[in-house]
Amino acid sequence: MKRAAELLLRIIYPCKCIGCGKLLDIDKDKWLCGECAEDFKETTGQKCQSCGRPIDHSGKCADCRDGKIYFDKGFCALEYKGAVRNAILKFKYKGKFRYSEYFGKILSDYAAGNIAEKYHYITAVPLHRSRLRERGYDQSELIAKILADSMGVEYRTLLVRQRHTVPQNKLNKKQRQENIKNAFIPAENADIEGRSILLADDIFTTGATINECSKILKKQGAQRVDFIALSSRSEES
Ligand SMILES: [Zn+2]
Ligand SMILES: [Zn+2]
């Protein structure tokens, strides 16, 4: 009965592939066409031991080798390219908040297969109030809450973005670090000391944002800070 209702719903509201926009057959996957699904497969090559992004050598990526890293370990589910990139851009900038259902599941599946650590809290990299108003939703919070449910961990707001920052994607590595510096403060009544925390975000690029959040959490006495990103750029790109 549920299946029939679902099919009927899909006849009335046909699903489009979130990667390329193609109309999907009603009896196939409701998120992706076969071609775009390839880009959504977990990356299998070598990964940075520290942040988990794809690299083409063993050990750590240049960002984790060169700078001071405040997080303990990173997990990156998908590579930010092709259909993944298209879908995330729509999720983030084109009002497609309902993609959170699918992206939250990807994060949850990835965590189930790759993370053994137990956390006190899951939290998201926060948006500034004004950007939240403009966008109407916080994409990282949406997927972090789905992840928290699936892991049986409490979702909690631990950080606040106190300063409006220029979007990181318009800046180079050095500018990103400057731009994000002191952008976050602990949330009121945040319970951070001695806690083990998993930070969730949508895209991991140079890691400047995640690292800054981790720094604040560690300075507040967090015992462990790991992060999970829906996607990451490989080291070269
Ligand atoms: Zn497609
Ligand atoms: Zn790394």
PDB file of C-alpha atoms and ligand atoms in Angstrom:
ATOM      1  CA  MET A   1       0.000   0.000   0.000  1.00  0.00           C
ATOM      2  CA  LYS A   2       2.832   2.333   0.928  1.00  0.00           C
ATOM      3  CA  ARG A   3       4.571   1.403  -2.313  1.00  0.00           C
ATOM      4  CA  ALA A   4       1.431   2.204  -4.361  1.00  0.00           C
ATOM      5  CA  ALA A   5       1.069   5.554  -2.635  1.00  0.00           C
ATOM      6  CA  GLU A   6       4.703   6.296  -3.352  1.00  0.00           C
ATOM      7  CA  LEU A   7       4.327   5.432  -7.030  1.00  0.00           C
ATOM      8  CA  LEU A   8       1.229   7.585  -7.310  1.00  0.00           C
ATOM      9  CA  LEU A   9       3.049  10.465  -5.682  1.00  0.00           C
ATOM     10  CA  ARG A  10       5.876  10.077  -8.160  1.00  0.00           C
ATOM     11  CA  ILE A  11       3.475  10.138 -11.101  1.00  0.00           C
ATOM     12  CA  ILE A  12       2.013  13.411  -9.838  1.00  0.00           C
ATOM     13  CA  TYR A  13       5.368  14.879  -8.810  1.00  0.00           C
ATOM     14  CA  PRO A  14       8.064  13.349 -11.001  1.00  0.00           C
ATOM     15  CA  CYS A  15      11.536  13.319  -9.433  1.00  0.00           C
ATOM     16  CA  LYS A  16      14.488  14.940 -11.111  1.00  0.00           C
ATOM     17  CA  CYS A  17      18.075  13.785 -10.689  1.00  0.00           C
ATOM     18  CA  ILE A  18      19.737  16.037  -8.095  1.00  0.00           C
ATOM     19  CA  GLY A  19      22.999  15.837 -10.059  1.00  0.00           C
ATOM     20  CA  CYS A  20      21.913  16.707 -13.607  1.00  0.00           C
ATOM     21  CA  GLY A  21      18.223  17.601 -13.442  1.00  0.00           C
ATOM     22  CA  LYS A  22      17.100  14.754 -15.739  1.00  0.00           C
ATOM     23  CA  LEU A  23      13.589  13.350 -15.088  1.00  0.00           C
ATOM     24  CA  LEU A  24      13.859   9.987 -13.349  1.00  0.00           C
ATOM     25  CA  ASP A  25      11.788   6.885 -14.172  1.00  0.00           C
ATOM     26  CA  ILE A  26       9.180   6.311 -11.483  1.00  0.00           C
ATOM     27  CA  ASP A  27      10.396   2.797 -10.686  1.00  0.00           C
ATOM     28  CA  LYS A  28      14.050   3.841 -10.253  1.00  0.00           C
ATOM     29  CA  ASP A  29      15.968   5.692  -7.554  1.00  0.00           C
ATOM     30  CA  LYS A  30      14.252   8.960  -6.649  1.00  0.00           C
ATOM     31  CA  TRP A  31      17.424  11.005  -6.174  1.00  0.00           C
ATOM     32  CA  LEU A  32      19.945  10.132  -8.859  1.00  0.00           C
ATOM     33  CA  CYS A  33      20.189   8.882 -12.446  1.00  0.00           C
ATOM     34  CA  GLY A  34      22.551   5.974 -13.090  1.00  0.00           C
ATOM     35  CA  GLU A  35      25.278   8.199 -14.472  1.00  0.00           C
ATOM     36  CA  CYS A  36      25.329  10.691 -11.583  1.00  0.00           C
ATOM     37  CA  ALA A  37      25.117   7.836  -9.060  1.00  0.00           C
ATOM     38  CA  GLU A  38      28.691   6.954 -10.068  1.00  0.00           C
ATOM     39  CA  ASP A  39      29.963  10.243  -8.615  1.00  0.00           C
ATOM     40  CA  PHE A  40      28.137   9.491  -5.374  1.00  0.00           C
ATOM     41  CA  LYS A  41      30.095   6.328  -4.687  1.00  0.00           C
ATOM     42  CA  GLU A  42      32.423   6.420  -1.709  1.00  0.00           C
ATOM     43  CA  THR A  43      35.978   7.281  -2.716  1.00  0.00           C
ATOM     44  CA  THR A  44      38.220   4.255  -2.580  1.00  0.00           C
ATOM     45  CA  GLY A  45      41.764   5.621  -3.100  1.00  0.00           C
ATOM     46  CA  GLN A  46      44.188   6.917  -0.474  1.00  0.00           C
ATOM     47  CA  LYS A  47      43.000   9.425   2.086  1.00  0.00           C
ATOM     48  CA  CYS A  48      44.784  11.898   4.324  1.00  0.00           C
ATOM     49  CA  GLN A  49      45.347  10.196   7.691  1.00  0.00           C
ATOM     50  CA  SER A  50      44.304  13.342   9.460  1.00  0.00           C
ATOM     51  CA  CYS A  51      41.394  14.983   7.608  1.00  0.00           C
ATOM     52  CA  GLY A  52      40.261  12.073   5.414  1.00  0.00           C
ATOM     53  CA  ARG A  53      40.249  13.915   2.069  1.00  0.00           C
ATOM     54  CA  PRO A  54      41.367  12.021  -1.062  1.00  0.00           C
ATOM     55  CA  ILE A  55      45.107  12.362  -1.763  1.00  0.00           C
ATOM     56  CA  ASP A  56      47.416  10.693  -4.268  1.00  0.00           C
ATOM     57  CA  HIS A  57      50.136   9.656  -1.807  1.00  0.00           C
ATOM     58  CA  SER A  58      50.267   8.072   1.629  1.00  0.00           C
ATOM     59  CA  GLY A  59      50.347  10.012   4.912  1.00  0.00           C
ATOM     60  CA  LYS A  60      48.865  13.476   5.298  1.00  0.00           C
ATOM     61  CA  CYS A  61      47.757  16.205   2.888  1.00  0.00           C
ATOM     62  CA  ALA A  62      49.768  19.443   2.705  1.00  0.00           C
ATOM     63  CA  ASP A  63      47.246  21.424   4.793  1.00  0.00           C
ATOM     64  CA  CYS A  64      47.404  18.924   7.660  1.00  0.00           C
ATOM     65  CA  ARG A  65      51.211  18.667   7.433  1.00  0.00           C
ATOM     66  CA  ASP A  66      51.932  22.401   7.342  1.00  0.00           C
ATOM     67  CA  GLY A  67      49.493  24.073   9.684  1.00  0.00           C
ATOM     68  CA  LYS A  68      48.387  23.657  13.264  1.00  0.00           C
ATOM     69  CA  ILE A  69      45.488  21.227  13.301  1.00  0.00           C
ATOM     70  CA  TYR A  70      43.027  21.338  16.183  1.00  0.00           C
ATOM     71  CA  PHE A  71      40.684  18.488  15.247  1.00  0.00           C
ATOM     72  CA  ASP A  72      41.587  14.905  16.073  1.00  0.00           C
ATOM     73  CA  LYS A  73      40.297  13.129  12.997  1.00  0.00           C
ATOM     74  CA  GLY A  74      38.258  13.917   9.927  1.00  0.00           C
ATOM     75  CA  PHE A  75      35.861  11.808   7.884  1.00  0.00           C
ATOM     76  CA  CYS A  76      34.895  12.863   4.358  1.00  0.00           C
ATOM     77  CA  ALA A  77      32.112  10.915   2.699  1.00  0.00           C
ATOM     78  CA  LEU A  78      32.184  12.023  -0.955  1.00  0.00           C
ATOM     79  CA  GLU A  79      34.521  13.815  -3.295  1.00  0.00           C
ATOM     80  CA  TYR A  80      33.364  17.332  -4.187  1.00  0.00           C
ATOM     81  CA  LYS A  81      33.176  17.025  -7.964  1.00  0.00           C
ATOM     82  CA  GLY A  82      30.772  16.364 -10.843  1.00  0.00           C
ATOM     83  CA  ALA A  83      27.242  15.476  -9.787  1.00  0.00           C
ATOM     84  CA  VAL A  84      28.107  15.761  -6.086  1.00  0.00           C
ATOM     85  CA  ARG A  85      29.226  19.355  -6.588  1.00  0.00           C
ATOM     86  CA  ASN A  86      26.129  20.227  -8.665  1.00  0.00           C
ATOM     87  CA  ALA A  87      23.781  18.762  -6.077  1.00  0.00           C
ATOM     88  CA  ILE A  88      25.497  20.424  -3.106  1.00  0.00           C
ATOM     89  CA  LEU A  89      25.463  23.825  -4.807  1.00  0.00           C
ATOM     90  CA  LYS A  90      21.701  23.487  -5.332  1.00  0.00           C
ATOM     91  CA  PHE A  91      21.277  22.309  -1.737  1.00  0.00           C
ATOM     92  CA  LYS A  92      23.202  25.286  -0.445  1.00  0.00           C
ATOM     93  CA  TYR A  93      22.287  28.154  -2.732  1.00  0.00           C
ATOM     94  CA  LYS A  94      19.156  27.242  -4.679  1.00  0.00           C
ATOM     95  CA  GLY A  95      16.667  26.493  -1.932  1.00  0.00           C
ATOM     96  CA  LYS A  96      16.783  22.700  -2.305  1.00  0.00           C
ATOM     97  CA  PHE A  97      16.596  22.042   1.421  1.00  0.00           C
ATOM     98  CA  ARG A  98      14.720  18.787   0.840  1.00  0.00           C
ATOM     99  CA  TYR A  99      17.992  17.250  -0.432  1.00  0.00           C
ATOM    100  CA  SER A 100      18.925  17.137   3.257  1.00  0.00           C
ATOM    101  CA  GLU A 101      16.947  13.891   3.500  1.00  0.00           C
ATOM    102  CA  TYR A 102      19.306  12.222   1.033  1.00  0.00           C
ATOM    103  CA  PHE A 103      22.536  13.918   2.178  1.00  0.00           C
ATOM    104  CA  GLY A 104      21.713  13.151   5.801  1.00  0.00           C
ATOM    105  CA  LYS A 105      21.386   9.497   4.868  1.00  0.00           C
ATOM    106  CA  ILE A 106      24.739   9.556   3.061  1.00  0.00           C
ATOM    107  CA  LEU A 107      26.406  11.007   6.171  1.00  0.00           C
ATOM    108  CA  SER A 108      24.653   8.475   8.401  1.00  0.00           C
ATOM    109  CA  ASP A 109      25.675   5.515   6.240  1.00  0.00           C
ATOM    110  CA  TYR A 110      29.240   6.770   6.057  1.00  0.00           C
ATOM    111  CA  ALA A 111      29.432   7.234   9.813  1.00  0.00           C
ATOM    112  CA  ALA A 112      27.968   3.763  10.430  1.00  0.00           C
ATOM    113  CA  GLY A 113      30.643   2.181   8.245  1.00  0.00           C
ATOM    114  CA  ASN A 114      33.638   4.278   9.301  1.00  0.00           C
ATOM    115  CA  ILE A 115      33.303   5.835  12.745  1.00  0.00           C
ATOM    116  CA  ALA A 116      33.754   3.738  15.902  1.00  0.00           C
ATOM    117  CA  GLU A 117      34.234   6.682  18.283  1.00  0.00           C
ATOM    118  CA  LYS A 118      31.436   7.525  20.737  1.00  0.00           C
ATOM    119  CA  TYR A 119      30.492  11.194  21.071  1.00  0.00           C
ATOM    120  CA  HIS A 120      28.653  13.246  23.655  1.00  0.00           C
ATOM    121  CA  TYR A 121      27.386  15.701  21.033  1.00  0.00           C
ATOM    122  CA  ILE A 122      27.063  16.287  17.330  1.00  0.00           C
ATOM    123  CA  THR A 123      27.066  19.896  16.232  1.00  0.00           C
ATOM    124  CA  ALA A 124      27.170  21.748  12.914  1.00  0.00           C
ATOM    125  CA  VAL A 125      29.428  24.519  11.669  1.00  0.00           C
ATOM    126  CA  PRO A 126      27.100  27.469  12.304  1.00  0.00           C
ATOM    127  CA  LEU A 127      25.787  29.973   9.779  1.00  0.00           C
ATOM    128  CA  HIS A 128      25.639  33.658  10.605  1.00  0.00           C
ATOM    129  CA  ARG A 129      22.140  34.855  11.571  1.00  0.00           C
ATOM    130  CA  SER A 130      21.877  37.128   8.553  1.00  0.00           C
ATOM    131  CA  ARG A 131      22.767  34.343   6.123  1.00  0.00           C
ATOM    132  CA  LEU A 132      20.291  32.023   7.807  1.00  0.00           C
ATOM    133  CA  ARG A 133      17.598  34.655   7.327  1.00  0.00           C
ATOM    134  CA  GLU A 134      18.505  35.061   3.697  1.00  0.00           C
ATOM    135  CA  ARG A 135      18.640  31.307   2.981  1.00  0.00           C
ATOM    136  CA  GLY A 136      15.805  30.265   5.271  1.00  0.00           C
ATOM    137  CA  TYR A 137      17.556  27.119   6.466  1.00  0.00           C
ATOM    138  CA  ASP A 138      20.937  25.967   7.710  1.00  0.00           C
ATOM    139  CA  GLN A 139      21.998  23.166   5.395  1.00  0.00           C
ATOM    140  CA  SER A 140      24.720  21.783   7.672  1.00  0.00           C
ATOM    141  CA  GLU A 141      22.412  21.754  10.672  1.00  0.00           C
ATOM    142  CA  LEU A 142      19.757  19.846   8.699  1.00  0.00           C
ATOM    143  CA  ILE A 143      22.127  17.031   7.795  1.00  0.00           C
ATOM    144  CA  ALA A 144      23.851  17.048  11.205  1.00  0.00           C
ATOM    145  CA  LYS A 145      20.496  16.471  12.917  1.00  0.00           C
ATOM    146  CA  ILE A 146      19.709  13.491  10.688  1.00  0.00           C
ATOM    147  CA  LEU A 147      23.177  12.129  11.460  1.00  0.00           C
ATOM    148  CA  ALA A 148      22.674  12.663  15.202  1.00  0.00           C
ATOM    149  CA  ASP A 149      19.397  10.715  15.072  1.00  0.00           C
ATOM    150  CA  SER A 150      20.986   7.840  13.209  1.00  0.00           C
ATOM    151  CA  MET A 151      23.964   7.666  15.603  1.00  0.00           C
ATOM    152  CA  GLY A 152      21.802   8.040  18.697  1.00  0.00           C
ATOM    153  CA  VAL A 153      23.828  11.073  19.790  1.00  0.00           C
ATOM    154  CA  GLU A 154      22.381  14.356  21.026  1.00  0.00           C
ATOM    155  CA  TYR A 155      22.480  17.261  18.571  1.00  0.00           C
ATOM    156  CA  ARG A 156      23.488  20.451  20.343  1.00  0.00           C
ATOM    157  CA  THR A 157      24.342  23.996  19.297  1.00  0.00           C
ATOM    158  CA  LEU A 158      27.817  24.567  20.688  1.00  0.00           C
ATOM    159  CA  LEU A 159      29.081  27.440  18.530  1.00  0.00           C
ATOM    160  CA  VAL A 160      27.746  30.737  17.231  1.00  0.00           C
ATOM    161  CA  ARG A 161      29.045  32.638  14.227  1.00  0.00           C
ATOM    162  CA  GLN A 162      29.489  36.110  15.638  1.00  0.00           C
ATOM    163  CA  ARG A 163      31.006  37.749  12.615  1.00  0.00           C
ATOM    164  CA  HIS A 164      29.675  37.917   9.089  1.00  0.00           C
ATOM    165  CA  THR A 165      32.293  36.403   6.790  1.00  0.00           C
ATOM    166  CA  VAL A 166      32.800  36.538   3.041  1.00  0.00           C
ATOM    167  CA  PRO A 167      31.944  33.134   1.485  1.00  0.00           C
ATOM    168  CA  GLN A 168      35.101  31.019   1.751  1.00  0.00           C
ATOM    169  CA  ASN A 169      34.807  29.759  -1.833  1.00  0.00           C
ATOM    170  CA  LYS A 170      35.781  33.192  -3.159  1.00  0.00           C
ATOM    171  CA  LEU A 171      39.112  33.252  -1.306  1.00  0.00           C
ATOM    172  CA  ASN A 172      42.542  31.638  -1.444  1.00  0.00           C
ATOM    173  CA  LYS A 173      43.985  29.594   1.398  1.00  0.00           C
ATOM    174  CA  LYS A 174      45.668  32.439   3.246  1.00  0.00           C
ATOM    175  CA  GLN A 175      42.625  34.707   2.900  1.00  0.00           C
ATOM    176  CA  ARG A 176      40.370  31.907   4.153  1.00  0.00           C
ATOM    177  CA  GLN A 177      42.341  31.608   7.366  1.00  0.00           C
ATOM    178  CA  GLU A 178      42.208  35.371   7.938  1.00  0.00           C
ATOM    179  CA  ASN A 179      38.525  35.581   6.996  1.00  0.00           C
ATOM    180  CA  ILE A 180      37.442  32.919   9.466  1.00  0.00           C
ATOM    181  CA  LYS A 181      39.670  33.930  12.373  1.00  0.00           C
ATOM    182  CA  ASN A 182      37.601  34.748  15.480  1.00  0.00           C
ATOM    183  CA  ALA A 183      34.384  34.203  13.525  1.00  0.00           C
ATOM    184  CA  PHE A 184      33.005  31.776  16.132  1.00  0.00           C
ATOM    185  CA  ILE A 185      32.317  31.928  19.839  1.00  0.00           C
ATOM    186  CA  PRO A 186      30.952  29.252  22.191  1.00  0.00           C
ATOM    187  CA  ALA A 187      27.150  29.235  22.374  1.00  0.00           C
ATOM    188  CA  GLU A 188      25.555  30.375  25.606  1.00  0.00           C
ATOM    189  CA  ASN A 189      25.442  27.517  28.127  1.00  0.00           C
ATOM    190  CA  ALA A 190      27.312  25.248  25.734  1.00  0.00           C
ATOM    191  CA  ASP A 191      28.524  22.189  27.575  1.00  0.00           C
ATOM    192  CA  ILE A 192      31.950  21.673  26.014  1.00  0.00           C
ATOM    193  CA  GLU A 193      34.484  20.885  28.724  1.00  0.00           C
ATOM    194  CA  GLY A 194      35.558  17.254  28.794  1.00  0.00           C
ATOM    195  CA  ARG A 195      33.170  16.410  25.943  1.00  0.00           C
ATOM    196  CA  SER A 196      33.832  14.383  22.841  1.00  0.00           C
ATOM    197  CA  ILE A 197      32.315  16.211  19.860  1.00  0.00           C
ATOM    198  CA  LEU A 198      31.608  15.452  16.215  1.00  0.00           C
ATOM    199  CA  LEU A 199      31.364  18.541  14.001  1.00  0.00           C
ATOM    200  CA  ALA A 200      29.400  18.212  10.771  1.00  0.00           C
ATOM    201  CA  ASP A 201      29.717  20.325   7.627  1.00  0.00           C
ATOM    202  CA  ASP A 202      28.814  20.146   3.955  1.00  0.00           C
ATOM    203  CA  ILE A 203      32.107  20.862   2.180  1.00  0.00           C
ATOM    204  CA  PHE A 204      35.663  20.469   3.416  1.00  0.00           C
ATOM    205  CA  THR A 205      38.048  22.519   1.295  1.00  0.00           C
ATOM    206  CA  THR A 206      41.227  23.785   2.968  1.00  0.00           C
ATOM    207  CA  GLY A 207      39.814  22.974   6.383  1.00  0.00           C
ATOM    208  CA  ALA A 208      40.145  26.571   7.656  1.00  0.00           C
ATOM    209  CA  THR A 209      36.546  26.734   8.920  1.00  0.00           C
ATOM    210  CA  ILE A 210      36.503  23.293  10.549  1.00  0.00           C
ATOM    211  CA  ASN A 211      39.891  23.964  12.103  1.00  0.00           C
ATOM    212  CA  GLU A 212      38.768  27.299  13.545  1.00  0.00           C
ATOM    213  CA  CYS A 213      35.659  25.664  15.069  1.00  0.00           C
ATOM    214  CA  SER A 214      37.826  22.870  16.484  1.00  0.00           C
ATOM    215  CA  LYS A 215      40.188  25.437  17.969  1.00  0.00           C
ATOM    216  CA  ILE A 216      37.383  27.153  19.880  1.00  0.00           C
ATOM    217  CA  LEU A 217      36.010  23.822  21.131  1.00  0.00           C
ATOM    218  CA  LYS A 218      39.458  22.671  22.276  1.00  0.00           C
ATOM    219  CA  LYS A 219      40.119  26.000  24.002  1.00  0.00           C
ATOM    220  CA  GLN A 220      36.846  25.480  25.870  1.00  0.00           C
ATOM    221  CA  GLY A 221      38.187  22.162  27.093  1.00  0.00           C
ATOM    222  CA  ALA A 222      36.707  19.655  24.627  1.00  0.00           C
ATOM    223  CA  GLN A 223      38.383  16.325  25.132  1.00  0.00           C
ATOM    224  CA  ARG A 224      38.066  15.256  21.502  1.00  0.00           C
ATOM    225  CA  VAL A 225      36.870  16.968  18.301  1.00  0.00           C
ATOM    226  CA  ASP A 226      36.355  14.985  15.113  1.00  0.00           C
ATOM    227  CA  PHE A 227      34.565  16.198  12.030  1.00  0.00           C
ATOM    228  CA  ILE A 228      32.508  14.639   9.292  1.00  0.00           C
ATOM    229  CA  ALA A 229      32.022  16.380   5.948  1.00  0.00           C
ATOM    230  CA  LEU A 230      29.501  15.404   3.333  1.00  0.00           C
ATOM    231  CA  SER A 231      32.138  16.138   0.690  1.00  0.00           C
ATOM    232  CA  SER A 232      35.732  17.241   0.343  1.00  0.00           C
ATOM    233  CA  ARG A 233      37.951  18.491  -2.419  1.00  0.00           C
ATOM    234  CA  SER A 234      40.870  16.257  -3.235  1.00  0.00           C
ATOM    235  CA  GLU A 235      44.281  17.727  -2.447  1.00  0.00           C
ATOM    236  CA  GLU A 236      45.145  18.730  -6.039  1.00  0.00           C
ATOM    237  CA  SER A 237      42.005  20.589  -7.037  1.00  0.00           C
TER     238      SER A 237
HETATM  239 ZN    ZN B   1      21.887  12.700 -13.231  1.00  0.00          ZN
HETATM  240 ZN    ZN B   2      44.522  16.384   5.530  1.00  0.00          ZN
END
